[in-house]
Short mmCIF file of C-alpha atoms and ligand atoms in Angstrom, two decimals:
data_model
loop_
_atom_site.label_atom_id
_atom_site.label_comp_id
_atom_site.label_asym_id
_atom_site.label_seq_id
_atom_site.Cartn_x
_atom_site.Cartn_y
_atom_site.Cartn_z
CA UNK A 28 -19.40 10.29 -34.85
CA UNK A 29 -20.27 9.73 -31.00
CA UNK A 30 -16.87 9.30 -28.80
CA UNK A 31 -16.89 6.07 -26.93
CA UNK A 32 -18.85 6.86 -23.88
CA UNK A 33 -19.36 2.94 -23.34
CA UNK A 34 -23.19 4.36 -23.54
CA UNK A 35 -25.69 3.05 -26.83
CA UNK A 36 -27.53 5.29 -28.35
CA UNK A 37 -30.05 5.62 -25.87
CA UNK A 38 -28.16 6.84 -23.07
CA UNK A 39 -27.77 3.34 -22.06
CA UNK A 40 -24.49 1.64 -20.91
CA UNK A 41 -23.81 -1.22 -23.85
CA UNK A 42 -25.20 -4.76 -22.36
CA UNK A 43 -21.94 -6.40 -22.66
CA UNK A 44 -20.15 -4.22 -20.76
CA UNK A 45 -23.30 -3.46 -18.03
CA UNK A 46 -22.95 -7.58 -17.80
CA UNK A 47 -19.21 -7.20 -17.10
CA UNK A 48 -19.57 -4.09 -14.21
CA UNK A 49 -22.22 -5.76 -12.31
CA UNK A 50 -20.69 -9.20 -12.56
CA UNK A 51 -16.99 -7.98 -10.93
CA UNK A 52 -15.98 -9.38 -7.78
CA UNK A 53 -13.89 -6.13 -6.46
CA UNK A 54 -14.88 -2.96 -6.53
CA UNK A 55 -12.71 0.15 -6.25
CA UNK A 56 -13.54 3.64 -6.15
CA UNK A 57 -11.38 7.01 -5.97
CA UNK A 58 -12.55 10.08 -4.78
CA UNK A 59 -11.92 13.39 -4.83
CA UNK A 60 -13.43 17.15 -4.22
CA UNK A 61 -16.00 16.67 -7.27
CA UNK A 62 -17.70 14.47 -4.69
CA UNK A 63 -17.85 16.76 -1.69
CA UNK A 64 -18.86 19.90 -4.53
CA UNK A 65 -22.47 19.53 -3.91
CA UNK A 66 -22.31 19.43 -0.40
CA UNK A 67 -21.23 22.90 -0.99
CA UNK A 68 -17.30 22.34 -0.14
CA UNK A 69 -15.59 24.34 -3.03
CA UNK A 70 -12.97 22.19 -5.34
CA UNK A 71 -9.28 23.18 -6.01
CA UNK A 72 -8.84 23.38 -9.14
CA UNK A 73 -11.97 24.89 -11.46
CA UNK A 74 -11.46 28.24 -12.58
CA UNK A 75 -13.12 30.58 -10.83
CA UNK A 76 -14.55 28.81 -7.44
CA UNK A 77 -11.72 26.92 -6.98
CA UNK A 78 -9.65 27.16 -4.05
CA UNK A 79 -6.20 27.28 -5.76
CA UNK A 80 -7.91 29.87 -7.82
CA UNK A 81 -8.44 32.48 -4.83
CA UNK A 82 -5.58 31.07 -2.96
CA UNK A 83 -2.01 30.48 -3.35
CA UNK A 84 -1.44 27.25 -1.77
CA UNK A 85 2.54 27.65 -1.49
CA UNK A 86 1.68 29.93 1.12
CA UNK A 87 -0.95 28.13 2.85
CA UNK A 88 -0.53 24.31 2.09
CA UNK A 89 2.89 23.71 2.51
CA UNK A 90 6.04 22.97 5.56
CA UNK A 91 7.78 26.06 4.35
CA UNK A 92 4.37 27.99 4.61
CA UNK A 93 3.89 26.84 7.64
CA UNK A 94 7.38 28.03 8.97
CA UNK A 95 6.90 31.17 7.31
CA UNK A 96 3.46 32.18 9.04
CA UNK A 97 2.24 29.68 11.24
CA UNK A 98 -0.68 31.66 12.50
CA UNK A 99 -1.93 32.08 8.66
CA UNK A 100 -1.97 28.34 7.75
CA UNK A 101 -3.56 27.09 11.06
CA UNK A 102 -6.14 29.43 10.47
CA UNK A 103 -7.07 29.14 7.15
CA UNK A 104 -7.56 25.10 8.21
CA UNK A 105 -9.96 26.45 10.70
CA UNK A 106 -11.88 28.32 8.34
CA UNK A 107 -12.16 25.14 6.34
CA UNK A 108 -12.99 23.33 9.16
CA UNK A 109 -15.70 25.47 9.78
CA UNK A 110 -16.98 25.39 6.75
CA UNK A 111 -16.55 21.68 6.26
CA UNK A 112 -18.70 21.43 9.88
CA UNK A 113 -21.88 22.82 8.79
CA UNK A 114 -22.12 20.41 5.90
CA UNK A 115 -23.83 16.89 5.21
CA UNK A 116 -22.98 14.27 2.88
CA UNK A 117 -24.86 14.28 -0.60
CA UNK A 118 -26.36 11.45 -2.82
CA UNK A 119 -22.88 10.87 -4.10
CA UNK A 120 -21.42 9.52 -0.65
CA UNK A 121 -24.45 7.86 0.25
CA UNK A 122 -24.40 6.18 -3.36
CA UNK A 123 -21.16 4.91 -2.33
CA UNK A 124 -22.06 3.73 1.41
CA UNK A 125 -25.18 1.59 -0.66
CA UNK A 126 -22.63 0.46 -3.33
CA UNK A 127 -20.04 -1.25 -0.45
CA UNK A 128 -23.23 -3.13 1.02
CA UNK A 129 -23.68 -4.40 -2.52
CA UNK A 130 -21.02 -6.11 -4.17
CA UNK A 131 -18.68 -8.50 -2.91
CA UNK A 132 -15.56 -6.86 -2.07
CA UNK A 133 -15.19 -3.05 -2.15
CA UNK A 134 -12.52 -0.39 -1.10
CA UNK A 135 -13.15 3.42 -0.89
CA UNK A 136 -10.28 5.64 -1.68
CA UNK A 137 -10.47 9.53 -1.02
CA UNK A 138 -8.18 12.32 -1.99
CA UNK A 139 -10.86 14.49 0.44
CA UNK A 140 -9.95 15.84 4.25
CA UNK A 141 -14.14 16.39 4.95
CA UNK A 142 -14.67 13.01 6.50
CA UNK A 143 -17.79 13.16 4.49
CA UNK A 144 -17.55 9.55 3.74
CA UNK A 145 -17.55 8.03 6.70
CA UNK A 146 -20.19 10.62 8.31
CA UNK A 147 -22.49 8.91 5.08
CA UNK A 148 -21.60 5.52 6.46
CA UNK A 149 -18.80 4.02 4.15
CA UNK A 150 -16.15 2.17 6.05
CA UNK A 151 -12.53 1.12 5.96
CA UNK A 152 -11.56 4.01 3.99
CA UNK A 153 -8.32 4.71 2.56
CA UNK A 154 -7.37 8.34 3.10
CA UNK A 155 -4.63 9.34 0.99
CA UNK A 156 -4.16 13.12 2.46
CA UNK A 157 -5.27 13.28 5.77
CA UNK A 158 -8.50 13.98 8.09
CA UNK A 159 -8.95 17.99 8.71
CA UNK A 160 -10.24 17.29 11.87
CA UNK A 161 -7.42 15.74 13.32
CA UNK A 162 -4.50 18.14 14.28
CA UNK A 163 -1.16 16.76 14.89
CA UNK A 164 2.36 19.03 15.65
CA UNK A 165 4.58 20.13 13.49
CA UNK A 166 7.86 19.12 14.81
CA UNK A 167 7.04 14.89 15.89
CA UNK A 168 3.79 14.14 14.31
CA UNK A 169 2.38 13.60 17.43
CA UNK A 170 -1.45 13.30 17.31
CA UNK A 171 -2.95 15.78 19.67
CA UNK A 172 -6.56 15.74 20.53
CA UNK A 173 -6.60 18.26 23.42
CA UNK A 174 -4.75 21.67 24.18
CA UNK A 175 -4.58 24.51 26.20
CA UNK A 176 -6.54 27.58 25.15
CA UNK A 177 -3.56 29.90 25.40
CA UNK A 178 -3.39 33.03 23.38
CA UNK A 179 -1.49 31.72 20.98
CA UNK A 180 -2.09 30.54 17.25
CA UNK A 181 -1.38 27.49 16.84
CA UNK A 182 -1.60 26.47 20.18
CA UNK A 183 1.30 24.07 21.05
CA UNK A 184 1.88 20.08 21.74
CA UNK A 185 1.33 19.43 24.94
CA UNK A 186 3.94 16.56 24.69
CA UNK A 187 7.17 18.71 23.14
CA UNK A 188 5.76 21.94 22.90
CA UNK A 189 6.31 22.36 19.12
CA UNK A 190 3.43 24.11 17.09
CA UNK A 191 -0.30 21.96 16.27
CA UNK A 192 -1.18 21.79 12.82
CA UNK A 193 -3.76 20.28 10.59
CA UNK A 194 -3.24 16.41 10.19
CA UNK A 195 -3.43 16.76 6.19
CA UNK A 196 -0.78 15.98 3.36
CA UNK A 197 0.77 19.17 2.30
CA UNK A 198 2.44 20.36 -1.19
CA UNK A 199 5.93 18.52 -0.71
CA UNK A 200 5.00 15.82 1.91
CA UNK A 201 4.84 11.83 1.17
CA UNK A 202 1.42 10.83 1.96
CA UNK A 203 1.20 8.14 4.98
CA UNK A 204 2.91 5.27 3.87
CA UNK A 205 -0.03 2.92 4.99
CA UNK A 206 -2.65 4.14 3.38
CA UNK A 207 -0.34 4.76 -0.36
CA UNK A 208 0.17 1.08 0.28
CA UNK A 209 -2.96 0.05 0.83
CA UNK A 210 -4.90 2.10 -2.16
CA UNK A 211 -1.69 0.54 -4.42
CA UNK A 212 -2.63 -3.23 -3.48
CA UNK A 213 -5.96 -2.24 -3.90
CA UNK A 214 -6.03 -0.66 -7.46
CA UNK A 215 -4.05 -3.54 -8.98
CA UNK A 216 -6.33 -5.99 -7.91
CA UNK A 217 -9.52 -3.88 -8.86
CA UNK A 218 -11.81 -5.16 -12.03
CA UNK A 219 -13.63 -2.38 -11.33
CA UNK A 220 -12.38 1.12 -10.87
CA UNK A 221 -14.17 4.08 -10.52
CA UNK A 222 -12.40 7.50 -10.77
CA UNK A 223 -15.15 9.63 -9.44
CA UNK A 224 -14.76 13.69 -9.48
CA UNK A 225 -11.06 14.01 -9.39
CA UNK A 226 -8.92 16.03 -11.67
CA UNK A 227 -6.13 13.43 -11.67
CA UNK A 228 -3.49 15.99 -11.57
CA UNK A 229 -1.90 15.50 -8.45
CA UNK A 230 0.32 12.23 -7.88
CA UNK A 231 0.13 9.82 -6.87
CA UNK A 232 -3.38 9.26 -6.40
CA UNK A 233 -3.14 10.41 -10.34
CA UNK A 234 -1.15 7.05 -10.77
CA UNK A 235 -4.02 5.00 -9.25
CA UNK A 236 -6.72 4.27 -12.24
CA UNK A 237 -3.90 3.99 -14.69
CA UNK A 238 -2.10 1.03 -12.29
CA UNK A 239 -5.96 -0.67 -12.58
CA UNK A 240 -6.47 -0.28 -16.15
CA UNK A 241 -2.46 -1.95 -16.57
CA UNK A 242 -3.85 -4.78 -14.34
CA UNK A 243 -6.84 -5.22 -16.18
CA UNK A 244 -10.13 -3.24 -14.79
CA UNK A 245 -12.57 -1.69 -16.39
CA UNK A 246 -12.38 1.83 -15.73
CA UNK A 247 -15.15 4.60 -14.99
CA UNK A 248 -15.14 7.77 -14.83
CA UNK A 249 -17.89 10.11 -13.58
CA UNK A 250 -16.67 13.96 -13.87
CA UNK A 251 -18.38 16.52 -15.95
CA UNK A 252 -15.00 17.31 -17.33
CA UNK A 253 -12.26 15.23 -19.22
CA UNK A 254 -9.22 14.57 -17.37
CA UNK A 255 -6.11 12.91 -18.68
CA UNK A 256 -7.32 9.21 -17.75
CA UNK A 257 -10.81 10.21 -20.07
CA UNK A 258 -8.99 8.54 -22.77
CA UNK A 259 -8.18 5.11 -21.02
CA UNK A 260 -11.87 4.66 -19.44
CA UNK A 261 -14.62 2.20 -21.10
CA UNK A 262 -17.29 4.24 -19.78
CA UNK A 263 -17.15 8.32 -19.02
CA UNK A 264 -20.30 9.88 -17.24
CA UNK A 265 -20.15 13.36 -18.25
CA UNK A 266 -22.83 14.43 -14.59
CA UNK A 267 -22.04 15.32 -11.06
CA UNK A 268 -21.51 12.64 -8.83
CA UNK A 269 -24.56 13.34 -6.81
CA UNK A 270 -27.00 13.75 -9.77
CA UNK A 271 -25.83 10.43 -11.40
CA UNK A 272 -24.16 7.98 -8.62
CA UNK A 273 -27.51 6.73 -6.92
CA UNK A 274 -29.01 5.86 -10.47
CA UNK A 275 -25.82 4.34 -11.56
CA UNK A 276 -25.41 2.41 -8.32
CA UNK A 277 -29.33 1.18 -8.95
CA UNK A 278 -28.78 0.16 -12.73
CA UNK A 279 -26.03 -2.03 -12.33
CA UNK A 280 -25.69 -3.48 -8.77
CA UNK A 281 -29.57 -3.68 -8.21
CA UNK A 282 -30.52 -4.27 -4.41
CA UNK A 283 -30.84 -7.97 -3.56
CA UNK A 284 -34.08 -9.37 -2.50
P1 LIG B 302 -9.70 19.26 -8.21
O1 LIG B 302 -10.24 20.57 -7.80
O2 LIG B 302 -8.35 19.22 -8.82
O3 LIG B 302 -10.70 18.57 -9.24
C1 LIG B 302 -12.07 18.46 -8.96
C2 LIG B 302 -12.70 17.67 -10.08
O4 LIG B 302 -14.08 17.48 -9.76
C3 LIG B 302 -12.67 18.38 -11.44
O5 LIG B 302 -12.19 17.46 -12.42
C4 LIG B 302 -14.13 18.75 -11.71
O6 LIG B 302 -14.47 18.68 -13.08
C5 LIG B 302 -14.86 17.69 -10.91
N1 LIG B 302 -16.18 18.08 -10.43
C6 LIG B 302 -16.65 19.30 -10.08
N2 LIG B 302 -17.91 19.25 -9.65
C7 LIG B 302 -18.27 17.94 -9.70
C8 LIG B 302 -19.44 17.22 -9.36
N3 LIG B 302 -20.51 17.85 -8.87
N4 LIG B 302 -19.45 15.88 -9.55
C9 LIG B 302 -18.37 15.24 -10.05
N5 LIG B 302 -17.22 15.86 -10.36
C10 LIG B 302 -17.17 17.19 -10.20
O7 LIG B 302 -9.80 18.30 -6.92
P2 LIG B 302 -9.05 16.91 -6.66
O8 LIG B 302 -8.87 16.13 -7.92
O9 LIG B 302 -9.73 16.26 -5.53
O10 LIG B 302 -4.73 17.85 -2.12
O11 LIG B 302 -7.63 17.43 -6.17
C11 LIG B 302 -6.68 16.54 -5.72
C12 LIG B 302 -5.90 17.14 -4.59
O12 LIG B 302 -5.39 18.43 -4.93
C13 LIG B 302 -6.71 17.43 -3.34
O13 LIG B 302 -6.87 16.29 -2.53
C14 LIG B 302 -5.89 18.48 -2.65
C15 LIG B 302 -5.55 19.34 -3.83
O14 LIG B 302 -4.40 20.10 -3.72
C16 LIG B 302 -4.28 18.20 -0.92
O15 LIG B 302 -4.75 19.10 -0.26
C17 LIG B 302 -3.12 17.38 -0.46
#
């Protein structure tokens, strides 16, 4: 007894449902660190090279962390940074740059900080927890670009003087009420939703594909593990996003002549 894969026998997605994918009007895909993986960013959660598996993140991704030992957080975040710098987007981003430029209407939602998407040329995306490259201070928020080179870690806002930090959603922070809005509006009106290499653990991006399948679209997941929304999706794609994305992308939204 196969499980419902939404694939025939042949590895092939069933016709009907192919017809109904490349047909939809409004696409809309959520990201997460699966998609960066292969770029060689390490995820959070998978045993052994995940992050939260060689770090604690109460005491690096949260206010209270930050408060605690300030120098610590900011610079773990520039270690990421780092490592996030001397990387390029893989076939999975660029899959989803092509995809936008082929359907009708499509929105790109990312749990990641890497900026990878846009560097691959997707645009208008919704980023629900923040851009690692932009630093903001602790105390207002305000976005800081440019500080002094003083001694001290973090540096501070040149506007109130209150410590920089990394311009990402934390463990205990509401994401920015914009783009939560925006990936909402967008999920319930999606007849297409892809859930592409996220865990869909951590709310509410979690809340996301489940709001599109209640509304109606057919959901997709490509992961090479289950997750809790396996069960609700008319078509899993047990690959990496990099190995399978372009070929998906090519099967059903074929490039227009
Ligand atoms: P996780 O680390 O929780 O999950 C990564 C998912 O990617 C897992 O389900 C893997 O099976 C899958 N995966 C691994 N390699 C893959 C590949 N090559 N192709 C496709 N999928 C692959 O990461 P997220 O779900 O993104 O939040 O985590 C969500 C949030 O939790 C992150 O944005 C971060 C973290 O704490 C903040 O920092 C606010």
């Amino acid at each position: 007894h196969l499980p419902n894969t939404g694939y025939n026998k042949d590895m092939e997605i069933q016709p009907e449902l192919a017809e109904k994918i490349s047909h939809a009007q409004y696409i809309v895909a959520l990201t997460g660190a699966g998609v960066s993986a292969e770029s060689g960013i390490p995820t959070f959660r998978e045993a052994q090279t995940g992050l939260w598996a060689r770090y604690n993140p109460m005491e690096l991704a949260t206010p209270q962390a930050f408060q605690r030992n300030p120098k610590l957080v900011w610079e773990w975040y520039q270690w990421r940074r780092q490592l996030i710098a001397g990387v390029k987007p893989n076939q999975a981003h660029h899959a989803l740059a092509e995809l936008a430029r082929r359907v009708p209407q499509f929105t790109l939602i990312t749990q990641n900080i890497d900026g990878l998407h846009r560097q691959a040329g997707s645009q208008n995306i919704i980023e629900l927890h923040g851009d690692i490259t932009k630093t903001k201070c602790f105390d207002h928020h305000h976005p800081v670009s440019n500080w002094e080179n003083s001694a001290e870690i973090p540096p501070r806002c040149p506007q109130c003087g209150s410590l920089l930090r990394p311009d990402v959603v934390w463990f205990g922070e509401n994401l920015p009420q914009e783009a939560l809005a925006a990936a909402f509006s967008a999920s319930e009106s999606a007849q297409v939703f892809l859930s592409i290499g996220t865990s869909s653990l951590v709310e509410p991006a979690a809340s996301l594909p489940l709001i599109a399948s209640q509304n109606g679209a057919i959901l997709i997941e490509i992961n090479p593990a289950a997750t809790p929304i396996s069960h609700l999706a008319q078509l899993t794609i047990r690959h990496s996003a990099a190995a399978s994305l372009p070929t998906f992308v090519d099967q059903l939204w074929p490039e227009r002549i």
